[in-house]
PDB file of C-alpha atoms in Angstrom:
ATOM      1  CA  UNK C 210     -18.172 -31.710   5.414  1.00  0.00           C
ATOM      2  CA  UNK C 211     -21.880 -32.375   5.268  1.00  0.00           C
ATOM      3  CA  UNK C 212     -24.634 -34.278   3.545  1.00  0.00           C
ATOM      4  CA  UNK C 213     -27.607 -32.555   1.979  1.00  0.00           C
ATOM      5  CA  UNK C 214     -30.892 -34.271   1.232  1.00  0.00           C
ATOM      6  CA  UNK C 215     -33.524 -33.095  -1.207  1.00  0.00           C
ATOM      7  CA  UNK C 216     -36.672 -34.330  -2.865  1.00  0.00           C
ATOM      8  CA  UNK C 217     -39.082 -34.511   0.031  1.00  0.00           C
ATOM      9  CA  UNK C 218     -42.528 -32.972  -0.019  1.00  0.00           C
ATOM     10  CA  UNK C 219     -46.240 -33.524   0.325  1.00  0.00           C
ATOM     11  CA  UNK C 220     -47.642 -36.352  -1.758  1.00  0.00           C
ATOM     12  CA  UNK C 221     -50.793 -38.437  -1.848  1.00  0.00           C
ATOM     13  CA  UNK C 222     -51.004 -42.127  -0.993  1.00  0.00           C
ATOM     14  CA  UNK C 223     -49.833 -44.196  -3.930  1.00  0.00           C
ATOM     15  CA  UNK C 224     -47.506 -41.505  -5.258  1.00  0.00           C
ATOM     16  CA  UNK C 225     -43.764 -41.809  -5.769  1.00  0.00           C
ATOM     17  CA  UNK C 226     -40.831 -39.693  -4.673  1.00  0.00           C
ATOM     18  CA  UNK C 227     -37.116 -39.790  -5.305  1.00  0.00           C
ATOM     19  CA  UNK C 228     -34.913 -38.474  -2.549  1.00  0.00           C
ATOM     20  CA  UNK C 229     -31.361 -37.369  -3.231  1.00  0.00           C
ATOM     21  CA  UNK C 230     -28.331 -37.262  -0.978  1.00  0.00           C
ATOM     22  CA  UNK C 231     -25.291 -35.234  -1.989  1.00  0.00           C
ATOM     23  CA  UNK C 232     -22.061 -34.563  -0.133  1.00  0.00           C
ATOM     24  CA  UNK C 233     -20.309 -31.290   0.395  1.00  0.00           C
ATOM     25  CA  UNK C 234     -16.679 -31.276   1.427  1.00  0.00           C
ATOM     26  CA  UNK C 235     -15.930 -34.923   0.721  1.00  0.00           C
ATOM     27  CA  UNK C 236     -16.341 -37.515  -2.008  1.00  0.00           C
ATOM     28  CA  UNK C 237     -19.346 -39.698  -1.384  1.00  0.00           C
ATOM     29  CA  UNK C 238     -18.015 -42.434  -3.661  1.00  0.00           C
ATOM     30  CA  UNK C 239     -15.753 -43.746  -0.887  1.00  0.00           C
ATOM     31  CA  UNK C 240     -18.520 -44.199   1.620  1.00  0.00           C
ATOM     32  CA  UNK C 241     -21.327 -46.620   2.267  1.00  0.00           C
ATOM     33  CA  UNK C 242     -24.503 -44.554   2.409  1.00  0.00           C
ATOM     34  CA  UNK C 243     -27.694 -45.287   4.288  1.00  0.00           C
ATOM     35  CA  UNK C 244     -31.118 -43.739   4.522  1.00  0.00           C
ATOM     36  CA  UNK C 245     -32.922 -43.497   7.825  1.00  0.00           C
ATOM     37  CA  UNK C 246     -36.295 -42.105   8.730  1.00  0.00           C
ATOM     38  CA  UNK C 247     -37.972 -40.890  11.872  1.00  0.00           C
ATOM     39  CA  UNK C 248     -41.683 -40.402  12.178  1.00  0.00           C
ATOM     40  CA  UNK C 249     -43.188 -38.162  14.852  1.00  0.00           C
ATOM     41  CA  UNK C 250     -43.112 -39.900  18.200  1.00  0.00           C
ATOM     42  CA  UNK C 251     -41.226 -42.908  16.870  1.00  0.00           C
ATOM     43  CA  UNK C 252     -37.653 -44.084  16.966  1.00  0.00           C
ATOM     44  CA  UNK C 253     -35.318 -43.685  14.041  1.00  0.00           C
ATOM     45  CA  UNK C 254     -35.543 -46.547  11.576  1.00  0.00           C
ATOM     46  CA  UNK C 255     -33.014 -47.715   9.016  1.00  0.00           C
ATOM     47  CA  UNK C 256     -34.530 -47.685   5.540  1.00  0.00           C
ATOM     48  CA  UNK C 257     -31.813 -48.871   3.203  1.00  0.00           C
ATOM     49  CA  UNK C 258     -28.075 -48.885   2.677  1.00  0.00           C
ATOM     50  CA  UNK C 259     -25.794 -49.098  -0.330  1.00  0.00           C
ATOM     51  CA  UNK C 260     -22.189 -50.215  -0.167  1.00  0.00           C
ATOM     52  CA  UNK C 261     -19.242 -48.342  -1.627  1.00  0.00           C
ATOM     53  CA  UNK C 262     -19.444 -50.602  -4.651  1.00  0.00           C
ATOM     54  CA  UNK C 263     -23.125 -49.868  -5.136  1.00  0.00           C
ATOM     55  CA  UNK C 264     -24.632 -53.106  -3.901  1.00  0.00           C
ATOM     56  CA  UNK C 265     -27.748 -52.891  -1.770  1.00  0.00           C
ATOM     57  CA  UNK C 266     -27.076 -54.120   1.697  1.00  0.00           C
ATOM     58  CA  UNK C 267     -30.309 -53.492   3.533  1.00  0.00           C
ATOM     59  CA  UNK C 268     -33.974 -52.762   3.126  1.00  0.00           C
ATOM     60  CA  UNK C 269     -36.422 -52.314   5.977  1.00  0.00           C
ATOM     61  CA  UNK C 270     -39.136 -54.975   5.922  1.00  0.00           C
ATOM     62  CA  UNK C 271     -41.837 -52.324   5.948  1.00  0.00           C
ATOM     63  CA  UNK C 272     -40.505 -50.889   2.702  1.00  0.00           C
ATOM     64  CA  UNK C 273     -39.340 -53.923   0.745  1.00  0.00           C
ATOM     65  CA  UNK C 274     -40.700 -53.919  -2.757  1.00  0.00           C
ATOM     66  CA  UNK C 275     -41.474 -50.226  -2.607  1.00  0.00           C
ATOM     67  CA  UNK C 276     -38.054 -48.616  -2.344  1.00  0.00           C
ATOM     68  CA  UNK C 277     -34.852 -48.760  -4.338  1.00  0.00           C
ATOM     69  CA  UNK C 278     -31.533 -47.308  -3.313  1.00  0.00           C
ATOM     70  CA  UNK C 279     -28.979 -46.404  -5.943  1.00  0.00           C
ATOM     71  CA  UNK C 280     -25.882 -44.326  -6.349  1.00  0.00           C
ATOM     72  CA  UNK C 281     -24.432 -42.288  -9.174  1.00  0.00           C
ATOM     73  CA  UNK C 282     -20.717 -41.884  -8.628  1.00  0.00           C
ATOM     74  CA  UNK C 283     -20.464 -39.484 -11.570  1.00  0.00           C
ATOM     75  CA  UNK C 284     -22.875 -37.118  -9.843  1.00  0.00           C
ATOM     76  CA  UNK C 285     -21.631 -38.170  -6.375  1.00  0.00           C
ATOM     77  CA  UNK C 286     -25.218 -38.659  -5.298  1.00  0.00           C
ATOM     78  CA  UNK C 287     -27.222 -41.430  -3.656  1.00  0.00           C
ATOM     79  CA  UNK C 288     -30.910 -41.777  -4.392  1.00  0.00           C
ATOM     80  CA  UNK C 289     -33.857 -43.358  -2.637  1.00  0.00           C
ATOM     81  CA  UNK C 290     -36.733 -44.090  -4.976  1.00  0.00           C
ATOM     82  CA  UNK C 291     -39.956 -44.643  -3.062  1.00  0.00           C
ATOM     83  CA  UNK C 292     -43.106 -45.936  -4.744  1.00  0.00           C
ATOM     84  CA  UNK C 293     -46.653 -46.567  -3.621  1.00  0.00           C
ATOM     85  CA  UNK C 294     -46.199 -44.308  -0.634  1.00  0.00           C
ATOM     86  CA  UNK C 295     -48.429 -44.788   2.371  1.00  0.00           C
ATOM     87  CA  UNK C 296     -49.458 -42.492   5.174  1.00  0.00           C
ATOM     88  CA  UNK C 297     -47.197 -44.435   7.531  1.00  0.00           C
ATOM     89  CA  UNK C 298     -44.210 -43.467   5.398  1.00  0.00           C
ATOM     90  CA  UNK C 299     -44.573 -39.899   6.641  1.00  0.00           C
ATOM     91  CA  UNK C 300     -41.280 -39.025   8.320  1.00  0.00           C
ATOM     92  CA  UNK C 301     -38.100 -37.014   8.141  1.00  0.00           C
ATOM     93  CA  UNK C 302     -35.711 -38.906   5.913  1.00  0.00           C
ATOM     94  CA  UNK C 303     -32.012 -38.491   6.524  1.00  0.00           C
ATOM     95  CA  UNK C 304     -29.020 -39.881   4.709  1.00  0.00           C
ATOM     96  CA  UNK C 305     -25.802 -40.827   6.437  1.00  0.00           C
ATOM     97  CA  UNK C 306     -22.382 -41.984   5.301  1.00  0.00           C
ATOM     98  CA  UNK C 307     -19.759 -44.270   6.773  1.00  0.00           C
ATOM     99  CA  UNK C 308     -16.232 -45.233   5.771  1.00  0.00           C
ATOM    100  CA  UNK C 309     -17.031 -48.657   7.170  1.00  0.00           C
ATOM    101  CA  UNK C 310     -19.567 -51.043   5.687  1.00  0.00           C
ATOM    102  CA  UNK C 311     -23.343 -50.852   5.930  1.00  0.00           C
ATOM    103  CA  UNK C 312     -23.669 -53.393   8.705  1.00  0.00           C
ATOM    104  CA  UNK C 313     -21.084 -51.776  10.956  1.00  0.00           C
ATOM    105  CA  UNK C 314     -22.206 -48.268  10.212  1.00  0.00           C
ATOM    106  CA  UNK C 315     -25.884 -48.922  10.816  1.00  0.00           C
ATOM    107  CA  UNK C 316     -25.065 -50.798  14.011  1.00  0.00           C
ATOM    108  CA  UNK C 317     -22.343 -48.687  15.582  1.00  0.00           C
ATOM    109  CA  UNK C 318     -22.805 -45.291  14.042  1.00  0.00           C
ATOM    110  CA  UNK C 319     -22.376 -43.364  10.840  1.00  0.00           C
ATOM    111  CA  UNK C 320     -19.692 -40.760  10.215  1.00  0.00           C
ATOM    112  CA  UNK C 321     -21.726 -38.022   8.564  1.00  0.00           C
ATOM    113  CA  UNK C 322     -25.406 -37.125   8.691  1.00  0.00           C
ATOM    114  CA  UNK C 323     -27.647 -34.807   6.750  1.00  0.00           C
ATOM    115  CA  UNK C 324     -30.298 -32.613   8.323  1.00  0.00           C
ATOM    116  CA  UNK C 325     -33.107 -34.480   6.616  1.00  0.00           C
ATOM    117  CA  UNK C 326     -35.958 -33.901   4.217  1.00  0.00           C
ATOM    118  CA  UNK C 327     -39.595 -34.179   5.229  1.00  0.00           C
ATOM    119  CA  UNK C 328     -41.867 -36.583   3.404  1.00  0.00           C
ATOM    120  CA  UNK C 329     -45.556 -36.202   4.122  1.00  0.00           C
ATOM    121  CA  UNK C 330     -48.022 -38.657   2.653  1.00  0.00           C
ATOM    122  CA  UNK C 331     -51.570 -37.470   3.014  1.00  0.00           C
ATOM    123  CA  UNK C 332     -54.765 -37.282   1.046  1.00  0.00           C
TER     124      UNK C 332
END
């Protein structure tokens, strides 16, 4: 069982990206799913989380208004739409899933993690 992220890449400031998170070996629909990021030399930061029902439970203050998390239970995929990207958004973005809720999972640990996708914002 694993999570696989895609959609990262090199973009310019002000551009948009949509990251995808898909599960292999289990059904993502039954999990709360969160996105985290880790920039070089910095600690991992929670970006956003969506509940099993699809409600948004969390957005990092640094990203509010610029990111949207969503899930498509037909495609068994969770997305992170990021707009107006800034250089400080450069990081490895990882998705993670928990059978618990967003709050518990992001506090005490997630059950599954992806390897991550690199987002580089540079002119």
